Amino acid sequence: VVGLGPAGDEWRTPAASARLAEATDVVGYQRYVDAVGPPRPGQVRHPSDNRQEAARARQALDLAASGRDVAVVSSGDPGVFAMATAVVEERHRRPDPAWEGVDLEVIPGVTAASAAAARIGAPLGHDFCTISLSDVLKPWSVVERRLDAAAGADFVLALYNPTSSQRPWQLAQALEVIGRHRSEHTPVVVARAVGSDEEAVAVVTLGSLDPGTIDMRTVLVVGSSTTEAYDDGTGRRWAYTPRSYER
Ligand SMILES: C[S@@+](CC[C@H](N)C(=O)[O-])C[C@H]1O[C@@H](n2cnc3c(N)ncnc32)[C@H](O)[C@@H]1O
């Protein structure tokens, strides 16, 4: 299972690139299979729909059991809201005896929150947690409870899957929950399509963030009570979370 990094080749690890070059078969959501780049001669591509995670994992395990060298691809890190779970879980919960000899390996990648943070400084410099705002695979009540607890405990929050056409109101509700614990001046990193030609990264405030301007290709990093932001005099705005509470 191979993590492609946030976008493009720049942040793809050499280990991931080597695995992709060796693979006889590449399995994944269409957009991520396309992101691998042109297939080497003889390499077979198996693109599928985004919601087919379990079926895709089983297909990959079947191919590997038949002797193929398979790369299941995910954006970012494959262990963060991505395909590594589906593969490991299918092998555990619904095993096929044919898979016994399959040699499974997970190749990590740069996750979206790390890539976004690197662009503007160090907002993840102290305790943080990642929360997916998607309520497709978990109830919204669980999302709200986690947001409330994590914001209440003063974690920096990296929010993945912030919105989609099927989930139009959730982000505004999430910001309302976080706002119970944070000042409206709290720095928020809005990072869209990091690493791609369409990258746009900005530091705004919790009070000024308009949920209507956010899309699915965006990760948000909401600061803790100690996160700071400043302009460096050249037009660039930086954000960081101090490692020390001694202030
Ligand atoms: C299903 S999750 C996959 C996360 C991925 N495995 C990772 O580690 O980054 C998809 C979400 O990741 C975030 N994301 C993925 N790539 C991104 C990028 N290049 N720029 C900003 N956010 C990204 C967005 O929040 C998006 O909705």
XYZ file of C-alpha atoms and ligand atoms in Angstrom:
274
model
C 0.000 0.000 0.000
C 1.746 3.121 -1.238
C 1.321 6.750 -0.110
C 1.707 9.161 -3.017
C 2.169 12.306 -0.925
C -0.104 15.353 -1.158
C 0.302 15.953 -4.912
C 2.946 15.743 -7.591
C 6.384 14.108 -7.393
C 8.128 16.645 -5.185
C 7.006 15.186 -1.857
C 6.711 11.550 -2.972
C 9.281 9.484 -1.100
C 11.951 7.517 -3.004
C 10.588 4.326 -1.401
C 7.115 5.051 -2.810
C 8.483 5.850 -6.277
C 10.562 2.647 -6.262
C 7.531 0.522 -5.370
C 5.437 2.158 -8.091
C 8.163 1.503 -10.651
C 8.323 -2.198 -9.683
C 4.575 -2.841 -9.521
C 2.948 -5.001 -12.183
C -0.484 -3.677 -11.123
C -1.698 -0.377 -9.686
C -5.045 -0.392 -7.832
C -6.855 2.693 -6.516
C -9.358 5.481 -6.848
C -9.214 6.825 -10.412
C -7.726 10.211 -9.467
C -4.902 8.642 -7.460
C -4.131 6.050 -10.137
C -3.857 8.930 -12.640
C -1.577 10.797 -10.208
C 0.967 7.965 -10.368
C 1.952 9.139 -13.859
C 2.219 7.129 -17.077
C 2.391 3.326 -16.579
C 5.661 1.612 -17.288
C 5.427 -0.932 -20.153
C 3.332 -3.925 -19.081
C 1.988 -2.315 -15.912
C -1.771 -2.820 -15.541
C -3.960 -0.103 -14.017
C -7.135 -0.900 -12.037
C -8.951 2.412 -11.339
C -12.204 2.317 -9.366
C -14.842 4.482 -7.718
C -13.996 6.280 -4.470
C -16.538 4.370 -2.377
C -15.269 0.899 -3.273
C -12.595 0.625 -0.594
C -13.289 -2.917 0.664
C -13.803 -4.317 -2.844
C -10.622 -2.594 -4.015
C -8.661 -4.037 -1.110
C -9.932 -7.551 -1.886
C -9.131 -7.129 -5.566
C -5.577 -6.102 -4.669
C -5.143 -9.050 -2.279
C -6.496 -11.448 -4.945
C -4.061 -10.065 -7.518
C -1.151 -10.344 -5.068
C -2.167 -13.921 -4.180
C -2.051 -14.789 -7.878
C 1.597 -13.713 -7.966
C 1.282 -10.099 -9.133
C 3.315 -7.273 -7.574
C 0.506 -4.887 -6.601
C 0.595 -1.242 -5.495
C -2.604 0.028 -3.871
C -2.300 3.810 -4.025
C -3.617 6.548 -1.733
C -2.926 10.257 -1.631
C -0.843 11.572 1.249
C -0.170 8.898 3.840
C -2.060 5.644 3.163
C -2.658 5.164 6.884
C -4.468 8.503 7.358
C -8.134 8.241 6.273
C -7.031 6.052 3.383
C -6.501 2.601 1.868
C -4.044 0.972 4.284
C -6.889 0.419 6.755
C -9.106 -1.265 4.174
C -6.382 -3.711 3.149
C -5.274 -4.595 6.681
C -8.884 -4.813 7.879
C -10.127 -7.039 5.041
C -7.280 -9.465 5.669
C -8.244 -9.610 9.331
C -12.051 -9.653 9.185
C -12.878 -11.436 5.922
C -9.752 -13.457 5.120
C -9.480 -15.655 2.044
C -7.170 -18.657 2.520
C -5.550 -17.779 -0.817
C -4.144 -14.585 0.747
C -2.036 -16.399 3.349
C 1.259 -16.008 1.531
C 0.701 -12.378 0.553
C 3.599 -10.199 1.688
C 1.966 -6.938 2.799
C 3.901 -3.698 3.189
C 2.712 -0.132 3.829
C 4.870 2.666 2.399
C 4.186 5.928 4.262
C 3.692 9.291 2.597
C 3.583 12.977 3.514
C 0.092 13.603 4.845
C -1.849 16.742 3.859
C -1.590 18.367 7.305
C 2.220 18.092 7.344
C 2.482 19.470 3.819
C 0.146 22.371 4.645
C 1.974 23.138 7.879
C 5.348 23.176 6.161
C 4.180 25.835 3.699
C 3.481 28.413 6.403
C 5.742 27.518 9.322
C 5.036 25.142 12.202
C 1.396 25.180 13.378
C 1.654 21.485 14.373
C 4.649 22.216 16.618
C 2.805 21.199 19.783
C 0.080 18.625 20.553
C -2.376 18.220 17.685
C -4.976 15.787 16.428
C -6.496 15.001 13.053
C -10.250 14.746 12.628
C -12.136 13.892 9.461
C -15.336 15.919 9.141
C -16.864 13.284 6.892
C -19.965 11.676 8.360
C -20.223 9.134 5.563
C -18.456 6.418 7.601
C -19.202 7.672 11.140
C -22.203 9.481 12.656
C -22.080 13.274 12.872
C -22.666 13.041 16.634
C -19.243 11.325 16.929
C -17.575 14.054 14.857
C -19.109 16.752 17.058
C -18.147 14.992 20.288
C -14.527 14.653 19.131
C -14.333 18.263 17.956
C -15.742 19.445 21.268
C -13.335 17.298 23.313
C -10.233 18.075 21.239
C -10.941 21.803 21.038
C -11.759 21.798 24.765
C -8.426 20.111 25.494
C -6.679 22.849 23.467
C -5.267 20.631 20.707
C -4.367 22.129 17.358
C -6.918 20.573 14.982
C -6.110 19.331 11.487
C -9.482 18.963 9.771
C -9.608 16.589 6.792
C -12.540 16.067 4.402
C -13.959 19.471 5.411
C -16.893 19.558 3.005
C -18.441 18.074 -0.135
C -21.569 18.500 -2.223
C -23.207 15.705 -0.154
C -22.112 17.356 3.150
C -22.924 21.061 2.762
C -23.605 22.157 6.386
C -21.118 20.155 8.442
C -18.149 22.538 8.240
C -20.133 25.530 9.538
C -21.395 23.363 12.398
C -17.843 22.158 13.141
C -16.585 25.757 13.304
C -19.415 26.617 15.677
C -18.371 23.771 18.026
C -14.701 24.816 17.900
C -15.702 28.454 18.479
C -17.093 27.482 21.907
C -13.459 26.929 22.996
C -11.411 29.338 20.855
C -11.174 33.068 20.312
C -12.250 34.428 16.936
C -8.634 35.606 16.470
C -7.283 32.029 16.463
C -5.074 31.472 13.389
C -6.445 28.986 10.850
C -4.375 27.639 7.969
C -6.468 27.103 4.856
C -4.458 24.895 2.517
C -5.913 23.847 -0.823
C -4.354 21.379 -3.274
C -0.962 21.608 -1.580
C 1.865 20.504 -3.840
C -0.141 20.894 -7.063
C -0.197 23.707 -9.648
C -3.438 24.905 -8.050
C -1.998 25.207 -4.549
C -3.377 28.043 -2.404
C -2.334 28.393 1.234
C -3.397 31.231 3.529
C -3.482 32.022 7.232
C -6.815 33.545 8.269
C -8.663 33.750 11.593
C -11.390 31.536 12.961
C -13.778 34.489 12.979
C -13.155 35.407 9.344
C -13.231 31.905 7.845
C -16.103 31.532 5.381
C -17.109 27.831 5.098
C -18.588 28.557 1.664
C -15.098 29.158 0.230
C -13.741 25.747 1.328
C -13.757 22.649 -0.861
C -12.871 18.971 -0.575
C -9.282 19.476 -1.745
C -8.582 21.573 1.341
C -7.178 20.748 4.743
C -7.707 23.191 7.625
C -5.363 23.595 10.564
C -7.082 25.393 13.436
C -4.633 26.736 16.005
C -4.685 26.126 19.753
C -4.829 28.966 22.298
C -1.026 29.387 21.949
C -0.756 29.368 18.126
C 0.626 32.638 16.750
C 0.659 34.240 13.295
C 2.730 37.117 11.962
C 3.727 38.896 8.743
C 7.456 38.774 7.978
C 7.542 42.108 6.183
C 7.781 40.592 2.687
C 4.075 39.863 2.383
C 4.330 36.334 3.759
C 2.309 35.330 6.782
C 3.630 32.592 9.052
C 1.992 30.548 11.801
C 3.480 28.430 14.558
C 2.564 26.747 17.811
C 5.275 27.165 20.468
C 6.642 23.983 21.988
C 6.761 25.563 25.429
C 3.938 26.775 27.642
C 6.376 29.003 29.557
C 5.034 32.389 28.536
C -9.737 10.826 2.176
S -8.668 12.045 2.863
C -7.110 11.397 2.418
C -5.973 11.931 3.244
C -4.619 11.442 2.782
N -4.477 10.020 2.986
C -3.484 12.183 3.475
O -2.745 11.557 4.259
O -3.308 13.379 3.213
C -8.887 13.387 1.731
C -8.686 14.726 2.399
O -7.286 14.952 2.604
C -6.996 16.323 2.452
N -6.015 16.459 1.357
C -5.503 15.470 0.617
N -4.584 15.964 -0.267
C -4.527 17.292 -0.055
C -3.765 18.361 -0.627
N -2.878 18.134 -1.612
N -3.960 19.625 -0.170
C -4.846 19.854 0.839
N -5.583 18.884 1.421
C -5.439 17.625 0.978
C -8.306 17.042 2.184
O -8.861 17.446 3.428
C -9.143 15.926 1.591
O -10.531 16.163 1.759
